[in-house]
GROMACS .gro file of C-alpha atoms in nm:
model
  319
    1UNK     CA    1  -4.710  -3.753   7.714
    2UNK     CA    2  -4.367  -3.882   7.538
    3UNK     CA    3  -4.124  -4.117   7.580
    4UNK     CA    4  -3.791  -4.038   7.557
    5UNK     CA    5  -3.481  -4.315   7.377
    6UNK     CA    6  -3.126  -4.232   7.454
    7UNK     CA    7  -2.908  -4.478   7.279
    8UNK     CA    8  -2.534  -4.453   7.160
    9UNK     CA    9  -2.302  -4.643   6.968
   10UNK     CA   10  -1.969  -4.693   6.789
   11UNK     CA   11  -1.949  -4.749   6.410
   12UNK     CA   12  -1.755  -5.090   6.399
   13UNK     CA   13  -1.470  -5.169   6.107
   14UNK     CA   14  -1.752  -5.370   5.917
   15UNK     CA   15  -1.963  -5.056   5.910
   16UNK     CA   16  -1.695  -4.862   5.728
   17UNK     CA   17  -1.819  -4.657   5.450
   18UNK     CA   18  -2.154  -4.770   5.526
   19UNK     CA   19  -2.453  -4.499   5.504
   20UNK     CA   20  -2.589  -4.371   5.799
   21UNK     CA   21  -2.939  -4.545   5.792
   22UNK     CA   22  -2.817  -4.880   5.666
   23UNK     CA   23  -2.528  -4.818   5.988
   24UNK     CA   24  -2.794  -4.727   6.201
   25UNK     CA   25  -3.033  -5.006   6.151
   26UNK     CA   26  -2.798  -5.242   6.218
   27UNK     CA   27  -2.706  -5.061   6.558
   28UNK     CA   28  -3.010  -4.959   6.678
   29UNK     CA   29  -3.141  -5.310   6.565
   30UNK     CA   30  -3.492  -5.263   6.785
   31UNK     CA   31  -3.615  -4.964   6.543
   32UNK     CA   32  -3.721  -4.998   6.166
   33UNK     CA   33  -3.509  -4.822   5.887
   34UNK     CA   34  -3.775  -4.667   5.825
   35UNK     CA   35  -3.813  -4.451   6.193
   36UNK     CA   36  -3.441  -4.425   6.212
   37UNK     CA   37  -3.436  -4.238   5.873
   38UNK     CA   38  -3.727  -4.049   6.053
   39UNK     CA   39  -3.525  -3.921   6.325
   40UNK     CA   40  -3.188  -3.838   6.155
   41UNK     CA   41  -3.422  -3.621   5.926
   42UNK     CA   42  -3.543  -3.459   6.225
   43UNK     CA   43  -3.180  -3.462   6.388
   44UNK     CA   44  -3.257  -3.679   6.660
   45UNK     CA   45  -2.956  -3.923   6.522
   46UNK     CA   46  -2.602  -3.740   6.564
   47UNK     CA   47  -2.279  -3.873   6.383
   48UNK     CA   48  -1.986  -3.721   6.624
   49UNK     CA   49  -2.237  -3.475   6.753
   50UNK     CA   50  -2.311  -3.321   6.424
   51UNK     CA   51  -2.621  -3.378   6.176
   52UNK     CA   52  -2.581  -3.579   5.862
   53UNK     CA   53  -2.766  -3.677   5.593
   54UNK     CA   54  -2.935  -4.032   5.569
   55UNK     CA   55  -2.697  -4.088   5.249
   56UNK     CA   56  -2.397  -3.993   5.433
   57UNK     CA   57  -2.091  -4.191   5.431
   58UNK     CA   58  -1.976  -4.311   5.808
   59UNK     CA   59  -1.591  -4.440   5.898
   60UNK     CA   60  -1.525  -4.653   6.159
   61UNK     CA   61  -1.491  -4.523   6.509
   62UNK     CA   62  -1.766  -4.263   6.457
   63UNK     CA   63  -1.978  -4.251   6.714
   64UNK     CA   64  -2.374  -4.214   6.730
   65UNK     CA   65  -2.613  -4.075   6.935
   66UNK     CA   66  -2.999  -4.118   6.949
   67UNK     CA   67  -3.243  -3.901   7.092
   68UNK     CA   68  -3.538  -3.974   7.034
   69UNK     CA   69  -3.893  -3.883   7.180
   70UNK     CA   70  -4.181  -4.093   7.064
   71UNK     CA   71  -4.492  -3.903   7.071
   72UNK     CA   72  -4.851  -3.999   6.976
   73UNK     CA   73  -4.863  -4.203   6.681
   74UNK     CA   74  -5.017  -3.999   6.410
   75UNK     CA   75  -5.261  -4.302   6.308
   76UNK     CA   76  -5.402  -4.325   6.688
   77UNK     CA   77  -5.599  -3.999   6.721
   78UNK     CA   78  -5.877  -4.145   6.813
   79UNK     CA   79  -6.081  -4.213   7.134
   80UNK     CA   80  -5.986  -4.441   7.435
   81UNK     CA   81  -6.271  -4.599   7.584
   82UNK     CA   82  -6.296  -4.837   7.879
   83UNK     CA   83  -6.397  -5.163   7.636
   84UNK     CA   84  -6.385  -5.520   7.818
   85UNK     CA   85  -6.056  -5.697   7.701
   86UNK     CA   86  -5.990  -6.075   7.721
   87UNK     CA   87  -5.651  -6.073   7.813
   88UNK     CA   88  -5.486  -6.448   7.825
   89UNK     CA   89  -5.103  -6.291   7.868
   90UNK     CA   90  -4.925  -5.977   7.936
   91UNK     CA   91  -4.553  -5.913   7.993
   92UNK     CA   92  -4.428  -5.556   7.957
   93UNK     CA   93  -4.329  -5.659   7.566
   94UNK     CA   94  -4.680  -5.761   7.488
   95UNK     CA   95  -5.018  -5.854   7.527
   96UNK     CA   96  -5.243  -6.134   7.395
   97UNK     CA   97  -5.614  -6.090   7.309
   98UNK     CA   98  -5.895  -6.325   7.258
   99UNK     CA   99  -6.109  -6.116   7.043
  100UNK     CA  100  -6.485  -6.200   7.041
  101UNK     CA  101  -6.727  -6.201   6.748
  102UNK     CA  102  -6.861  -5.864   6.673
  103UNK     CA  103  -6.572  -5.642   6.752
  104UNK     CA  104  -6.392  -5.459   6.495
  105UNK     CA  105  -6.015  -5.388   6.539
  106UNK     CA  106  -5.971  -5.068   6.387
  107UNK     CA  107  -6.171  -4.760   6.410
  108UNK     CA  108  -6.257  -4.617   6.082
  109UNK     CA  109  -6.505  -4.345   5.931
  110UNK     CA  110  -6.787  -4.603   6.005
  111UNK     CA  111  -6.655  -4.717   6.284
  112UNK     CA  112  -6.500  -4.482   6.507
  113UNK     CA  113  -6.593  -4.558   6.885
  114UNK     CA  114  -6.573  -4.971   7.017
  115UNK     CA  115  -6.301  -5.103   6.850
  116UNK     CA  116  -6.006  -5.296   7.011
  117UNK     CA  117  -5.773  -4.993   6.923
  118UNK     CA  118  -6.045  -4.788   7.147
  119UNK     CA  119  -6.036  -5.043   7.425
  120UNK     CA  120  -5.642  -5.064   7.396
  121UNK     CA  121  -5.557  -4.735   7.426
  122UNK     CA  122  -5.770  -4.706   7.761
  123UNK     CA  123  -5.610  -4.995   7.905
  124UNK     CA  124  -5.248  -4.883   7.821
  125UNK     CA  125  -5.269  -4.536   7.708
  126UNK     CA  126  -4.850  -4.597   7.642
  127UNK     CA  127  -5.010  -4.719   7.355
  128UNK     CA  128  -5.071  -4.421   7.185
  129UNK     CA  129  -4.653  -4.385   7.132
  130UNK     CA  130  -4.697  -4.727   6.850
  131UNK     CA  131  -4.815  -4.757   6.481
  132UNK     CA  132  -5.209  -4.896   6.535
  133UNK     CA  133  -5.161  -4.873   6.881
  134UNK     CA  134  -4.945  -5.180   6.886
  135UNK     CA  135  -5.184  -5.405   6.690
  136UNK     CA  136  -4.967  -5.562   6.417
  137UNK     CA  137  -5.214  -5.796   6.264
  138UNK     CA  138  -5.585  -5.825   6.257
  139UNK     CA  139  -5.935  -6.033   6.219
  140UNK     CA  140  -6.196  -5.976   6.048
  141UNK     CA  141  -6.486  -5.819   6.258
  142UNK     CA  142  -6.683  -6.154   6.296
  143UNK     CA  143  -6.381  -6.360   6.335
  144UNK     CA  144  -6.335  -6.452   6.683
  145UNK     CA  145  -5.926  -6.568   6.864
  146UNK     CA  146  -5.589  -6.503   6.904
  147UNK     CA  147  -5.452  -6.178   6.835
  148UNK     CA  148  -5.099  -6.038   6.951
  149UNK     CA  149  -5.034  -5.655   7.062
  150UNK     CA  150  -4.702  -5.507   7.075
  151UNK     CA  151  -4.651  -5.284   7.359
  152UNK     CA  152  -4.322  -5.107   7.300
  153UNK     CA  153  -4.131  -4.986   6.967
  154UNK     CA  154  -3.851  -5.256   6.969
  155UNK     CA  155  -4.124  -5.529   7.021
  156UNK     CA  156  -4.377  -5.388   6.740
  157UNK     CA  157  -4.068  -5.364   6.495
  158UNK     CA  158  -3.970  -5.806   6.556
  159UNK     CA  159  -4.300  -5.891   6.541
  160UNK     CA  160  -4.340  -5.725   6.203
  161UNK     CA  161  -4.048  -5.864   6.091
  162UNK     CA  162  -4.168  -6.216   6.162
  163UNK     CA  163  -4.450  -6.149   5.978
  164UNK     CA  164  -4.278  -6.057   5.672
  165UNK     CA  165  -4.078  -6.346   5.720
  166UNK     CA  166  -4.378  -6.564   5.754
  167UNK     CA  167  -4.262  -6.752   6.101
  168UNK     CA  168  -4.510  -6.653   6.308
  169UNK     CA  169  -4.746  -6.925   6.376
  170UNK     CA  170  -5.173  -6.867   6.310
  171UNK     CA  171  -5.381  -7.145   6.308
  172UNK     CA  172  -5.723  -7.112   6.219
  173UNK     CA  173  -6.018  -7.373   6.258
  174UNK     CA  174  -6.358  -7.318   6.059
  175UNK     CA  175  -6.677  -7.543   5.965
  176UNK     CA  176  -6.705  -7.543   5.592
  177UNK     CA  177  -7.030  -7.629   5.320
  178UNK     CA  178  -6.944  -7.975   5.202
  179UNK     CA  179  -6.756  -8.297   5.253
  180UNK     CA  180  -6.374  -8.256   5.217
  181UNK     CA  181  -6.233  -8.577   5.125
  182UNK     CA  182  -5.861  -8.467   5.248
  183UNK     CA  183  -5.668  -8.190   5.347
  184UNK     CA  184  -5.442  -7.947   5.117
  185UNK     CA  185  -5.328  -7.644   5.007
  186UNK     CA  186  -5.466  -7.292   4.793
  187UNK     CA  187  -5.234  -7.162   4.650
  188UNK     CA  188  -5.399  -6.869   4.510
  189UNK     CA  189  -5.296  -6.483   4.446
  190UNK     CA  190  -5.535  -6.267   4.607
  191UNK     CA  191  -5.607  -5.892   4.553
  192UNK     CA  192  -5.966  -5.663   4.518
  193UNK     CA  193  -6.241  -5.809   4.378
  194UNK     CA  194  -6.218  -5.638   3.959
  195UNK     CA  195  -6.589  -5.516   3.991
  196UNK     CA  196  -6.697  -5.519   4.381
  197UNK     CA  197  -6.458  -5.261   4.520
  198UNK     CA  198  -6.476  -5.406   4.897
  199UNK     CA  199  -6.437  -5.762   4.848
  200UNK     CA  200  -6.167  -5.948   4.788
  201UNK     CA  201  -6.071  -6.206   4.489
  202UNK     CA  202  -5.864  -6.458   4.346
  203UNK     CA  203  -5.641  -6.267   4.063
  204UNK     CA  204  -5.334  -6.333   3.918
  205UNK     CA  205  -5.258  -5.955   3.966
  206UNK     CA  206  -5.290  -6.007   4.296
  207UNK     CA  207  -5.042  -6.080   4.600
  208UNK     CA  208  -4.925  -6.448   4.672
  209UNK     CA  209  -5.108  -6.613   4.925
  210UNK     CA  210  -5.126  -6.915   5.078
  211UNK     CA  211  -5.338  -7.162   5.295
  212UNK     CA  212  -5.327  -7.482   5.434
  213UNK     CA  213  -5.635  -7.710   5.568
  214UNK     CA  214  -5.666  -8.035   5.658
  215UNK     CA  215  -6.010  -8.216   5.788
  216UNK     CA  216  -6.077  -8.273   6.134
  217UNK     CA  217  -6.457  -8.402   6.137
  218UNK     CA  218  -6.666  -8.491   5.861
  219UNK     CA  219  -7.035  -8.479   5.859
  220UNK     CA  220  -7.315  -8.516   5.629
  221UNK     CA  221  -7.250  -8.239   5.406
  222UNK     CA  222  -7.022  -8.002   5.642
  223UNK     CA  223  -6.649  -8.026   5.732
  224UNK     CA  224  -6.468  -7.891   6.050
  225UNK     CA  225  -6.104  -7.790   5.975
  226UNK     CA  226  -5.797  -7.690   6.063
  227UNK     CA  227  -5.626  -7.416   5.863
  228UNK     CA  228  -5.306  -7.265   5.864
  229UNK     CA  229  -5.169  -6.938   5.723
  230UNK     CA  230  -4.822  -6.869   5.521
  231UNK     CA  231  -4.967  -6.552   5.441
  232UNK     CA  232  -5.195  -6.298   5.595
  233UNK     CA  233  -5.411  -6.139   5.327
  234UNK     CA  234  -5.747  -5.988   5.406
  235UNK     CA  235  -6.035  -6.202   5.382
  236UNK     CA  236  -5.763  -6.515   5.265
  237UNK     CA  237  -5.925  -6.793   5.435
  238UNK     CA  238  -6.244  -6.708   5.320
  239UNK     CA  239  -6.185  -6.639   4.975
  240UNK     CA  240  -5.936  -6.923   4.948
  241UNK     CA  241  -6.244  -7.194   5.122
  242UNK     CA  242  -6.499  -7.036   4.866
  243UNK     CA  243  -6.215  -7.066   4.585
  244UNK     CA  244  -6.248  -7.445   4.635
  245UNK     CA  245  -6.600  -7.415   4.668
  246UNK     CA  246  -6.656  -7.494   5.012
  247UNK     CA  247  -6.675  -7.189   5.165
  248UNK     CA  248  -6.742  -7.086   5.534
  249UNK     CA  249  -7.047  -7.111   5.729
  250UNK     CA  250  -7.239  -6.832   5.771
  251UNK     CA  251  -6.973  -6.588   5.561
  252UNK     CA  252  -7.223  -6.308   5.448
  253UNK     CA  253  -6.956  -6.184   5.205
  254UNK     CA  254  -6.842  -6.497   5.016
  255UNK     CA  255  -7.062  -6.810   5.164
  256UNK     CA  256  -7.318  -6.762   4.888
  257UNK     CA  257  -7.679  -6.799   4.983
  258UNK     CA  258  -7.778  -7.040   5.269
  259UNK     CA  259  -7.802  -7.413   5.204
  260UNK     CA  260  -8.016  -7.644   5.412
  261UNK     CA  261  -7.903  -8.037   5.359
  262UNK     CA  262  -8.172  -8.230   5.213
  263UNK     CA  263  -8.313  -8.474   5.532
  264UNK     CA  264  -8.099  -8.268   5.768
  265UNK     CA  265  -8.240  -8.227   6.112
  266UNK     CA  266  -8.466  -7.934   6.186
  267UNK     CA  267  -8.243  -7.859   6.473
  268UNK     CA  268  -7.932  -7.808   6.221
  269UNK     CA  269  -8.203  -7.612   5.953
  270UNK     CA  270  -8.264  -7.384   6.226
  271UNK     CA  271  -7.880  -7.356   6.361
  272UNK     CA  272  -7.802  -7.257   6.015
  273UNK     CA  273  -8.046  -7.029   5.960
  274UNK     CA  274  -7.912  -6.799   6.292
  275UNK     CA  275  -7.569  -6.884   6.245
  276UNK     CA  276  -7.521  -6.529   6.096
  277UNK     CA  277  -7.114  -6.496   6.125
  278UNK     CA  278  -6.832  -6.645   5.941
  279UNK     CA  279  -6.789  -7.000   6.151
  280UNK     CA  280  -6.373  -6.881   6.135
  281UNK     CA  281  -6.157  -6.911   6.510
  282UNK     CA  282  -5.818  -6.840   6.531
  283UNK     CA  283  -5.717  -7.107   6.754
  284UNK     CA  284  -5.372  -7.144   6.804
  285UNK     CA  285  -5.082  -6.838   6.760
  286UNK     CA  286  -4.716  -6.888   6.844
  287UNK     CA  287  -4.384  -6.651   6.763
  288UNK     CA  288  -4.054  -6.592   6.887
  289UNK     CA  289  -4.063  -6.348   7.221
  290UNK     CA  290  -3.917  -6.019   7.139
  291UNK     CA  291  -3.760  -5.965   7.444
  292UNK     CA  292  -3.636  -6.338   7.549
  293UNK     CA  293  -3.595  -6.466   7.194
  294UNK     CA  294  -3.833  -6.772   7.306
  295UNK     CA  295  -4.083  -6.958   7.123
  296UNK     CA  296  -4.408  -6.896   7.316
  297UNK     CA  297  -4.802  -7.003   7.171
  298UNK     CA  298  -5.097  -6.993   7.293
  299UNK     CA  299  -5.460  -7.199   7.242
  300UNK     CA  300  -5.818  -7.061   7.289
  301UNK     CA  301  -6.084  -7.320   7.261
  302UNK     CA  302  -6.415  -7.243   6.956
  303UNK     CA  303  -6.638  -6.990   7.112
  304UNK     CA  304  -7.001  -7.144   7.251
  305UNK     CA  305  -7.153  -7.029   6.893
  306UNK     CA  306  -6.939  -7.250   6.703
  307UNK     CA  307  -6.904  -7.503   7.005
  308UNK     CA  308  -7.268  -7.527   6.942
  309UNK     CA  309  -7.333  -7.587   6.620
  310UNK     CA  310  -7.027  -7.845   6.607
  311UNK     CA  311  -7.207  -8.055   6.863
  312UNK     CA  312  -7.573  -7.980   6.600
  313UNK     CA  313  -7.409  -8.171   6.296
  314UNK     CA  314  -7.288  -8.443   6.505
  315UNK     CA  315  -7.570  -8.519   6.649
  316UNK     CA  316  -7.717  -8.443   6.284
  317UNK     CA  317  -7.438  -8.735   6.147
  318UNK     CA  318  -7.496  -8.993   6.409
  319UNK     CA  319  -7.890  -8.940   6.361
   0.00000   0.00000   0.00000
């Protein structure tokens, strides 16, 4: 199944002398330069009803015509399955998820079957026509919240874009190993860990990154807070938090090895022992609608887990 794009336009006096991808991305503003150079290789893009190269010279008053088919996405042959999908919005531009714990967004060689992308592609198997299925960022399996899916070309291009320009809103909240005494910001490059191949690290090889916390409860020797993200590296909060050496609760990759509070309560000793996840929510995400151009956000409170042992080390603190 394809969908077809039939678009035309006239080269305007500004455009003179421009080439033909840097003319046609600024026509056809709803598709990368990237596709568009794509489909005049492929001669979907016509210049006066002939076939030029991407490099080719334009003059105003030429006039273009797209036709286009999008077809299956090469990176989504893989298998729709009917997966349960908490869906808090859903226009025909996109969808928002509230991922649970567990779930991994992207198949992969270990994980090819129950992953969003396997869920998403059931529910909208248009789906299939979009880079990842529409998914233009992602959490970490065991981090539960907010995630936005594109669910057309024009929309999946914008939202990229306002990722690479860093204005799209993701705010994070997480219970951390120690007492912050204030909030503030890592600053930190990040890039693969130099000996273990799967982890990441803070090197100065690496690509900027930054995060910003601030404390929300203290206890005895934990901190909740609030987090927000400039940049969207894998793993950053979590690196970042261990970075400053108070890293996430329950992070089996950079948490370190359990610590039990001298005098703590047995019921937060044993809530710490089973809390087996990073204690990481993505709580609050906002951008700029692709289709109205309006600021829209959304909130989705902790899930029980973490709901639970935040209400465990307060009663821990006032005991």
């Amino acid at each position: 199944m394809s969908e077809r794009i039939s678009l035309s336009a006239i080269v305007p006096d500004d455009l003179d002398g421009a080439r033909l991808d840097q003319a046609a991305a600024s026509l056809f503003a709803d598709y990368s330069r990237g596709r568009l150079q794509q489909w005049i290789k492929d001669g979907f893009l016509l210049v006066n009803t002939g076939h030029k190269r991407a490099k080719d010279r334009l003059s105003a008053g030429d006039r273009l015509e797209l036709r286009a088919e999008l077809a299956q996405s090469p990176d989504n042959d893989w298998q729709a399955e009917a997966l349960a999908l908490d869906i808090v919005y859903e226009d025909d531009a996109v969808m928002v998820l509230n991922k649970p714990a567990g779930t991994v967004v992207h198949p992969a060689a270990g994980n090819r079957g129950g992953t969003l992308m396997n869920g998403l592609l059931h529910y909208c198997p248009a789906l299939q026509h979009l880079p990842r299925a529409g998914i233009v960022h992602r959490l970490d399996k065991d981090t539960t919240g907010l995630m936005v899916v594109a669910k057309t070309l024009p929309a999946h291009h914008k939202l990229v874009r306002q990722l690479q320009k860093r204005t799209v809103t993701r705010q994070y909240e997480a219970v951390v190993q120690g007492v912050l005494t204030a909030g503030g910001m890592v600053n930190e490059p990040l890039g693969r860990h130099p000996v273990q191949r799967k982890k990441r690290a803070v090197v100065q090889s690496g690509k900027p990154s930054v995060t910003h916390y601030r404390v929300s409860k203290r206890f005895r020797a934990h901190t909740h807070v609030q987090l927000k993200l400039e940049t969207g590296r894998t793993h950053q909060i979590r690196v970042h938090m261990s970075h400053i050496r108070h890293p996430l609760i329950g992070d089996p990759v950079y948490g370190g090895r359990l610590h039990i509070p001298a005098g703590c309560s047995a019921e937060l000793a044993e809530a710490l022992r089973q809390f087996k996840r990073q204690a990481l929510h993505a709580a609050r995400l906002g951008f700029v609608h692709p289709e109205t151009g309006d600021e829209v956000s959304w909130e989705v409170p902790a899930p029980e887990d973490m709901q639970v042992l935040l209400a465990i080390l307060k009663r821990d603190a006032e005991g």
